[in-house]
Amino acid sequence: MASKIIVVGPVEGAFPAILEKISKLHAKNSFSLAIFLGDFFADPENRPDDDDTNVSALIGGKIAVPLPTYFTVGKHPLPGPVIEKLESSDDELCPNLYFLGKRSITKTSEGIRIVNLGGSLDPAITAGLSKEKYLPFHTEDDAKALRGANTADILLTTHWPSDVRKGSKVVLPDGVETPSGERCVADLCATLRPRYHFSTSSNAFYEREPFFHPATEKEPEVKPITRFISLASSSNSSKQKSLYAFNIDPTSSAPITLPPGTTASPFTVTQKRQRLPNQEQSYSRFSTTQNGDHYRPHKRFRQNDGRSRAPPLGPQDCFFCLSSPSVKTHLIASIATDTYLTTAKGPLSTPSTFPSLTPSPTHLLIIPLEHSPTLSSIADPSDRARTYKEMQRYRRALHSFLISRSGGKLGAVTWEVSRAHIRHTHWQFLPVSSDLVKRGLVEAAFKVEAENEKYPVSFRTKDVADGTGEKGDFFRVWIWMPAEEDVVDGQSNTAVHAEGDEIEETRGKQKSLVLPLNEEFRFDLQFGRRVMAKLLGLEERKNWRDCAQTDEEETKDAAAFKEAFKKFDWALEE
């Protein structure tokens, strides 16, 4: 069912009059919701005399907000009293007025998916997620994190995307220059392929011709269409358009036939991003709280439709998605273009399990940025290939790290549950004695445990790569140990490792085991951890919830691993 939405350009403190105007329009049109772009509040350096009175009246509920209304961060910081109220009220400033945050994914009760990136790009921060959600600045990684949303009905950004006028014949009003654009915003739009992309321009209204995005392998006949619209501020002197109303049905499919005048997309996704020259600065930019992330309160989310299986959880509910309020960013060790590396929550090992790796437990997760239950379900073939390649590259770098720290005495086990109904695919990585690998005890442990569980299937020695060739779900484990040439006189052969991290084949000796999964039996998602717990004599730690740490302990362990791993972290160099 279509919903009618009204979008408003920056009001810059003139919200009493604008809300009154919206109220009159709502009485005639019955809008489902309203969205305010850019600066809802006045510039702190140029506030009207009655600004404090108006802000207090709004917070106190004395100014009527006639329908569910959302606002975000523009180019100026929010007033102090507004921040105080938002922090104490689940981001509800007053009845019907909700703060979207600076980096957020929102799904309304109508099923409309809104992705928001507020503020301006901070040139002083070139890596990491921004910490403060009320300041008007974002980072490239904030934009990249939102790409994990995969899709959007509506994309909101304070700034234009770079090159959006490329291929367009629509001209700006006389005397108006093209607003400066941001490449990270262009990449975000190209990835999400929203139906509508709204932005702001203080003194001009601009509506580009619709543009289509390239079709995917999954839907070769469908070319999603985006309409880019930039609204002027409500106070612009040339009376440029600052209101825009439209209908949207989130359940409708993209048109097979392109509307007249539609152009090709002006964007291509940029895969590389700049890094800071030293690791300490780069890692310090990762937030230790979830304040940078936001999602609408549960009461406005669509409820389960009553079927026996609940719908898959989206990125806003996923603790592996960097755009989710549940993500534990203080655990992140490294972030690349399509994947990231993090220490495990509730690690199986402890700092004393592998003395040569102390003080880090070194139980790690390699996670794709894209929210997908399996690697094979990543729709775009090039995205899927890049993701798998990066995950393997992280694994090879970890192998080199182990050889360097243990002199070849440690191998590694990496396991994965590839199943259509899990939340977000990932690999778990854990060191293990090379001697156990060499004697075949690691392989035997997995096979014996499957027999003990009376699974009706058996492990096969098979390399399934990114899993696209498999017809169903599976559990996969890689068992690795260094080769003799990787170690010289008990020390790491660093020349071999440096080369090995760049190539696509793993150095050392490796075996890949695959256990097919199906509906005939119940498979324990903690199977890999249970096997390793028995093998390492850590059975009391087989349940990760029994190994919970404080935030301070997790931060300390993550920092210790980052420091030890930094010279192997290839992502910092790109």
Short mmCIF file of N, CA and C in Angstrom, two decimals, residues 166-274:
data_model
loop_
_atom_site.label_atom_id
_atom_site.label_comp_id
_atom_site.label_asym_id
_atom_site.label_seq_id
_atom_site.Cartn_x
_atom_site.Cartn_y
_atom_site.Cartn_z
N LYS A 166 26.34 14.55 -13.50
CA LYS A 166 26.94 13.94 -14.68
C LYS A 166 25.85 13.25 -15.51
N GLY A 167 25.79 13.60 -16.80
CA GLY A 167 24.80 13.00 -17.69
C GLY A 167 23.42 13.63 -17.59
N SER A 168 23.28 14.70 -16.79
CA SER A 168 21.98 15.34 -16.61
C SER A 168 21.88 16.61 -17.47
N LYS A 169 20.67 16.87 -17.94
CA LYS A 169 20.41 18.09 -18.70
C LYS A 169 19.68 19.14 -17.88
N VAL A 170 19.37 18.80 -16.63
CA VAL A 170 18.66 19.74 -15.76
C VAL A 170 19.64 20.80 -15.27
N VAL A 171 19.29 22.07 -15.45
CA VAL A 171 20.18 23.16 -15.06
C VAL A 171 19.77 23.72 -13.71
N LEU A 172 20.73 24.28 -13.01
CA LEU A 172 20.46 24.96 -11.75
C LEU A 172 19.97 26.39 -12.03
N PRO A 173 19.28 27.01 -11.08
CA PRO A 173 18.84 28.40 -11.28
C PRO A 173 20.03 29.31 -11.54
N ASP A 174 19.80 30.40 -12.21
CA ASP A 174 20.86 31.35 -12.53
C ASP A 174 21.57 31.82 -11.26
N GLY A 175 22.88 31.87 -11.36
CA GLY A 175 23.68 32.35 -10.23
C GLY A 175 23.94 31.32 -9.16
N VAL A 176 23.42 30.09 -9.31
CA VAL A 176 23.61 29.04 -8.30
C VAL A 176 24.65 28.05 -8.80
N GLU A 177 25.68 27.84 -8.02
CA GLU A 177 26.72 26.88 -8.38
C GLU A 177 26.37 25.50 -7.82
N THR A 178 26.89 24.48 -8.47
CA THR A 178 26.65 23.12 -7.99
C THR A 178 27.24 22.95 -6.59
N PRO A 179 26.44 22.53 -5.62
CA PRO A 179 26.97 22.31 -4.27
C PRO A 179 28.09 21.28 -4.29
N SER A 180 29.04 21.46 -3.37
CA SER A 180 30.13 20.48 -3.30
C SER A 180 29.58 19.12 -2.93
N GLY A 181 30.08 18.10 -3.58
CA GLY A 181 29.61 16.75 -3.34
C GLY A 181 30.62 15.91 -2.59
N GLU A 182 30.18 14.77 -2.08
CA GLU A 182 31.05 13.85 -1.35
C GLU A 182 31.06 12.50 -2.07
N ARG A 183 32.28 11.99 -2.31
CA ARG A 183 32.42 10.71 -2.98
C ARG A 183 31.80 9.58 -2.16
N CYS A 184 31.94 9.62 -0.84
CA CYS A 184 31.39 8.54 -0.02
C CYS A 184 29.87 8.51 -0.09
N VAL A 185 29.23 9.67 -0.31
CA VAL A 185 27.78 9.71 -0.48
C VAL A 185 27.40 9.10 -1.83
N ALA A 186 28.18 9.39 -2.86
CA ALA A 186 27.93 8.78 -4.17
C ALA A 186 28.05 7.25 -4.09
N ASP A 187 29.08 6.76 -3.39
CA ASP A 187 29.25 5.32 -3.24
C ASP A 187 28.08 4.70 -2.49
N LEU A 188 27.59 5.42 -1.48
CA LEU A 188 26.45 4.92 -0.70
C LEU A 188 25.20 4.81 -1.56
N CYS A 189 24.94 5.83 -2.36
CA CYS A 189 23.78 5.80 -3.25
C CYS A 189 23.91 4.68 -4.28
N ALA A 190 25.10 4.53 -4.83
CA ALA A 190 25.32 3.49 -5.85
C ALA A 190 25.12 2.09 -5.26
N THR A 191 25.46 1.93 -4.00
CA THR A 191 25.33 0.61 -3.36
C THR A 191 23.89 0.31 -2.96
N LEU A 192 23.22 1.29 -2.32
CA LEU A 192 21.86 1.06 -1.81
C LEU A 192 20.80 1.12 -2.90
N ARG A 193 21.06 1.89 -3.96
CA ARG A 193 20.12 2.03 -5.06
C ARG A 193 18.72 2.42 -4.56
N PRO A 194 18.62 3.52 -3.81
CA PRO A 194 17.34 3.91 -3.23
C PRO A 194 16.34 4.38 -4.27
N ARG A 195 15.07 4.32 -3.93
CA ARG A 195 14.04 4.85 -4.82
C ARG A 195 14.13 6.38 -4.87
N TYR A 196 14.37 6.98 -3.69
CA TYR A 196 14.52 8.43 -3.59
C TYR A 196 15.77 8.75 -2.79
N HIS A 197 16.50 9.75 -3.25
CA HIS A 197 17.66 10.26 -2.52
C HIS A 197 17.42 11.76 -2.33
N PHE A 198 17.24 12.17 -1.06
CA PHE A 198 16.99 13.57 -0.75
C PHE A 198 18.24 14.19 -0.13
N SER A 199 18.53 15.43 -0.54
CA SER A 199 19.63 16.19 0.02
C SER A 199 19.22 17.66 0.10
N THR A 200 20.16 18.52 0.43
CA THR A 200 19.83 19.93 0.64
C THR A 200 20.76 20.85 -0.15
N SER A 201 20.23 22.01 -0.49
CA SER A 201 21.00 23.10 -1.10
C SER A 201 20.32 24.38 -0.65
N SER A 202 21.02 25.24 0.07
CA SER A 202 20.39 26.33 0.82
C SER A 202 19.55 27.27 -0.03
N ASN A 203 19.97 27.54 -1.25
CA ASN A 203 19.27 28.57 -2.03
C ASN A 203 18.73 28.09 -3.36
N ALA A 204 18.57 26.77 -3.51
CA ALA A 204 18.07 26.27 -4.80
C ALA A 204 17.37 24.92 -4.63
N PHE A 205 16.37 24.71 -5.47
CA PHE A 205 15.73 23.40 -5.58
C PHE A 205 16.27 22.73 -6.84
N TYR A 206 16.57 21.44 -6.72
CA TYR A 206 17.09 20.72 -7.87
C TYR A 206 16.50 19.31 -7.88
N GLU A 207 15.90 18.93 -8.99
CA GLU A 207 15.40 17.57 -9.17
C GLU A 207 16.00 17.01 -10.46
N ARG A 208 16.90 16.07 -10.30
CA ARG A 208 17.57 15.48 -11.44
C ARG A 208 16.62 14.53 -12.18
N GLU A 209 16.92 14.26 -13.46
CA GLU A 209 16.20 13.19 -14.14
C GLU A 209 16.42 11.88 -13.37
N PRO A 210 15.43 10.98 -13.35
CA PRO A 210 15.65 9.67 -12.73
C PRO A 210 16.84 8.97 -13.40
N PHE A 211 17.57 8.19 -12.64
CA PHE A 211 18.66 7.42 -13.24
C PHE A 211 18.56 5.97 -12.79
N PHE A 212 18.96 5.08 -13.68
CA PHE A 212 18.86 3.65 -13.37
C PHE A 212 20.23 3.08 -13.00
N HIS A 213 20.19 2.07 -12.16
CA HIS A 213 21.40 1.39 -11.73
C HIS A 213 21.58 0.11 -12.55
N PRO A 214 22.81 -0.37 -12.69
CA PRO A 214 23.04 -1.60 -13.46
C PRO A 214 22.26 -2.78 -12.87
N ALA A 215 21.78 -3.64 -13.72
CA ALA A 215 21.09 -4.84 -13.28
C ALA A 215 22.07 -5.80 -12.60
N THR A 216 21.55 -6.67 -11.77
CA THR A 216 22.37 -7.66 -11.09
C THR A 216 22.18 -9.03 -11.72
N GLU A 217 23.06 -9.94 -11.38
CA GLU A 217 22.96 -11.31 -11.89
C GLU A 217 21.67 -11.97 -11.40
N LYS A 218 21.25 -11.62 -10.18
CA LYS A 218 20.04 -12.20 -9.61
C LYS A 218 18.79 -11.72 -10.32
N GLU A 219 18.78 -10.42 -10.74
CA GLU A 219 17.63 -9.85 -11.43
C GLU A 219 18.12 -9.14 -12.69
N PRO A 220 18.48 -9.90 -13.71
CA PRO A 220 19.09 -9.30 -14.91
C PRO A 220 18.16 -8.38 -15.68
N GLU A 221 16.85 -8.50 -15.49
CA GLU A 221 15.90 -7.68 -16.22
C GLU A 221 15.50 -6.42 -15.47
N VAL A 222 15.94 -6.30 -14.22
CA VAL A 222 15.50 -5.19 -13.38
C VAL A 222 16.63 -4.17 -13.21
N LYS A 223 16.32 -2.93 -13.48
CA LYS A 223 17.27 -1.84 -13.29
C LYS A 223 16.64 -0.83 -12.33
N PRO A 224 16.98 -0.92 -11.04
CA PRO A 224 16.37 -0.01 -10.05
C PRO A 224 16.58 1.45 -10.41
N ILE A 225 15.60 2.26 -10.12
CA ILE A 225 15.63 3.67 -10.48
C ILE A 225 15.70 4.53 -9.22
N THR A 226 16.57 5.55 -9.27
CA THR A 226 16.69 6.51 -8.18
C THR A 226 16.29 7.89 -8.67
N ARG A 227 15.54 8.60 -7.84
CA ARG A 227 15.20 10.00 -8.09
C ARG A 227 15.95 10.86 -7.07
N PHE A 228 16.86 11.70 -7.54
CA PHE A 228 17.63 12.58 -6.65
C PHE A 228 16.97 13.95 -6.60
N ILE A 229 16.66 14.39 -5.37
CA ILE A 229 15.95 15.66 -5.17
C ILE A 229 16.64 16.43 -4.05
N SER A 230 16.97 17.68 -4.32
CA SER A 230 17.60 18.54 -3.32
C SER A 230 16.68 19.72 -3.04
N LEU A 231 16.36 19.92 -1.76
CA LEU A 231 15.42 20.97 -1.36
C LEU A 231 16.15 22.19 -0.82
N ALA A 232 15.61 23.35 -1.15
CA ALA A 232 16.15 24.60 -0.63
C ALA A 232 15.71 24.80 0.81
N SER A 233 16.38 25.70 1.51
CA SER A 233 15.97 26.03 2.87
C SER A 233 14.66 26.82 2.83
N SER A 234 13.90 26.75 3.91
CA SER A 234 12.59 27.42 3.92
C SER A 234 12.72 28.94 3.88
N SER A 235 13.89 29.46 4.23
CA SER A 235 14.08 30.91 4.27
C SER A 235 14.76 31.46 3.03
N ASN A 236 14.94 30.64 1.98
CA ASN A 236 15.67 31.13 0.80
C ASN A 236 14.93 32.30 0.17
N SER A 237 15.70 33.31 -0.24
CA SER A 237 15.12 34.57 -0.72
C SER A 237 14.50 34.48 -2.11
N SER A 238 14.89 33.47 -2.88
CA SER A 238 14.40 33.36 -4.25
C SER A 238 13.15 32.48 -4.36
N LYS A 239 12.58 32.11 -3.22
CA LYS A 239 11.34 31.32 -3.19
C LYS A 239 11.48 29.97 -3.90
N GLN A 240 12.67 29.40 -3.81
CA GLN A 240 12.88 28.07 -4.36
C GLN A 240 12.12 27.03 -3.51
N LYS A 241 11.79 25.94 -4.12
CA LYS A 241 10.95 24.92 -3.50
C LYS A 241 11.64 24.29 -2.28
N SER A 242 10.95 24.30 -1.15
CA SER A 242 11.50 23.71 0.07
C SER A 242 10.63 22.59 0.63
N LEU A 243 9.54 22.27 -0.06
CA LEU A 243 8.66 21.17 0.34
C LEU A 243 8.50 20.22 -0.84
N TYR A 244 8.41 18.94 -0.53
CA TYR A 244 8.23 17.95 -1.61
C TYR A 244 7.37 16.82 -1.06
N ALA A 245 6.25 16.57 -1.70
CA ALA A 245 5.36 15.48 -1.29
C ALA A 245 5.32 14.42 -2.38
N PHE A 246 5.25 13.16 -1.97
CA PHE A 246 5.24 12.07 -2.94
C PHE A 246 4.62 10.83 -2.31
N ASN A 247 4.27 9.88 -3.15
CA ASN A 247 3.75 8.59 -2.70
C ASN A 247 4.80 7.52 -2.91
N ILE A 248 4.87 6.57 -1.99
CA ILE A 248 5.82 5.46 -2.13
C ILE A 248 5.20 4.18 -1.58
N ASP A 249 5.36 3.11 -2.32
CA ASP A 249 4.91 1.79 -1.89
C ASP A 249 6.14 0.90 -1.77
N PRO A 250 6.58 0.59 -0.55
CA PRO A 250 7.81 -0.20 -0.38
C PRO A 250 7.71 -1.62 -0.89
N THR A 251 6.49 -2.10 -1.15
CA THR A 251 6.31 -3.48 -1.63
C THR A 251 6.31 -3.58 -3.15
N SER A 252 6.26 -2.44 -3.84
CA SER A 252 6.20 -2.48 -5.30
C SER A 252 7.57 -2.82 -5.89
N SER A 253 7.57 -3.42 -7.05
CA SER A 253 8.81 -3.82 -7.71
C SER A 253 9.33 -2.69 -8.58
N ALA A 254 10.62 -2.74 -8.87
CA ALA A 254 11.20 -1.76 -9.79
C ALA A 254 10.58 -1.96 -11.17
N PRO A 255 10.33 -0.88 -11.90
CA PRO A 255 9.70 -1.02 -13.22
C PRO A 255 10.62 -1.73 -14.21
N ILE A 256 10.02 -2.55 -15.04
CA ILE A 256 10.78 -3.24 -16.09
C ILE A 256 11.13 -2.28 -17.21
N THR A 257 10.19 -1.36 -17.51
CA THR A 257 10.40 -0.36 -18.55
C THR A 257 10.84 0.96 -17.91
N LEU A 258 11.88 1.55 -18.41
CA LEU A 258 12.39 2.79 -17.85
C LEU A 258 11.49 3.96 -18.23
N PRO A 259 11.21 4.87 -17.29
CA PRO A 259 10.41 6.05 -17.62
C PRO A 259 11.14 6.94 -18.64
N PRO A 260 10.41 7.71 -19.44
CA PRO A 260 11.05 8.62 -20.41
C PRO A 260 11.99 9.59 -19.71
N GLY A 261 13.14 9.84 -20.32
CA GLY A 261 14.10 10.78 -19.78
C GLY A 261 15.08 10.19 -18.78
N THR A 262 14.89 8.94 -18.43
CA THR A 262 15.78 8.30 -17.46
C THR A 262 17.18 8.17 -18.04
N THR A 263 18.20 8.46 -17.22
CA THR A 263 19.59 8.35 -17.66
C THR A 263 20.28 7.20 -16.95
N ALA A 264 21.47 6.89 -17.40
CA ALA A 264 22.30 5.91 -16.69
C ALA A 264 22.78 6.52 -15.38
N SER A 265 23.15 5.67 -14.45
CA SER A 265 23.66 6.16 -13.17
C SER A 265 24.94 6.96 -13.36
N PRO A 266 25.06 8.10 -12.68
CA PRO A 266 26.29 8.88 -12.79
C PRO A 266 27.41 8.35 -11.89
N PHE A 267 27.12 7.28 -11.14
CA PHE A 267 28.07 6.81 -10.13
C PHE A 267 28.71 5.48 -10.48
N THR A 268 29.91 5.29 -10.01
CA THR A 268 30.55 3.99 -9.92
C THR A 268 31.11 3.89 -8.52
N VAL A 269 30.98 2.73 -7.88
CA VAL A 269 31.40 2.57 -6.49
C VAL A 269 32.91 2.61 -6.39
N THR A 270 33.42 3.46 -5.50
CA THR A 270 34.86 3.52 -5.23
C THR A 270 35.21 2.46 -4.21
N GLN A 271 36.17 1.58 -4.55
CA GLN A 271 36.48 0.46 -3.67
C GLN A 271 37.59 0.76 -2.67
N LYS A 272 38.43 1.73 -2.96
CA LYS A 272 39.53 2.03 -2.06
C LYS A 272 39.18 3.22 -1.18
N ARG A 273 39.74 3.27 0.02
CA ARG A 273 39.58 4.42 0.87
C ARG A 273 40.89 4.79 1.51
N GLN A 274 41.06 6.05 1.89
CA GLN A 274 42.31 6.50 2.46
C GLN A 274 42.47 5.99 3.88
#
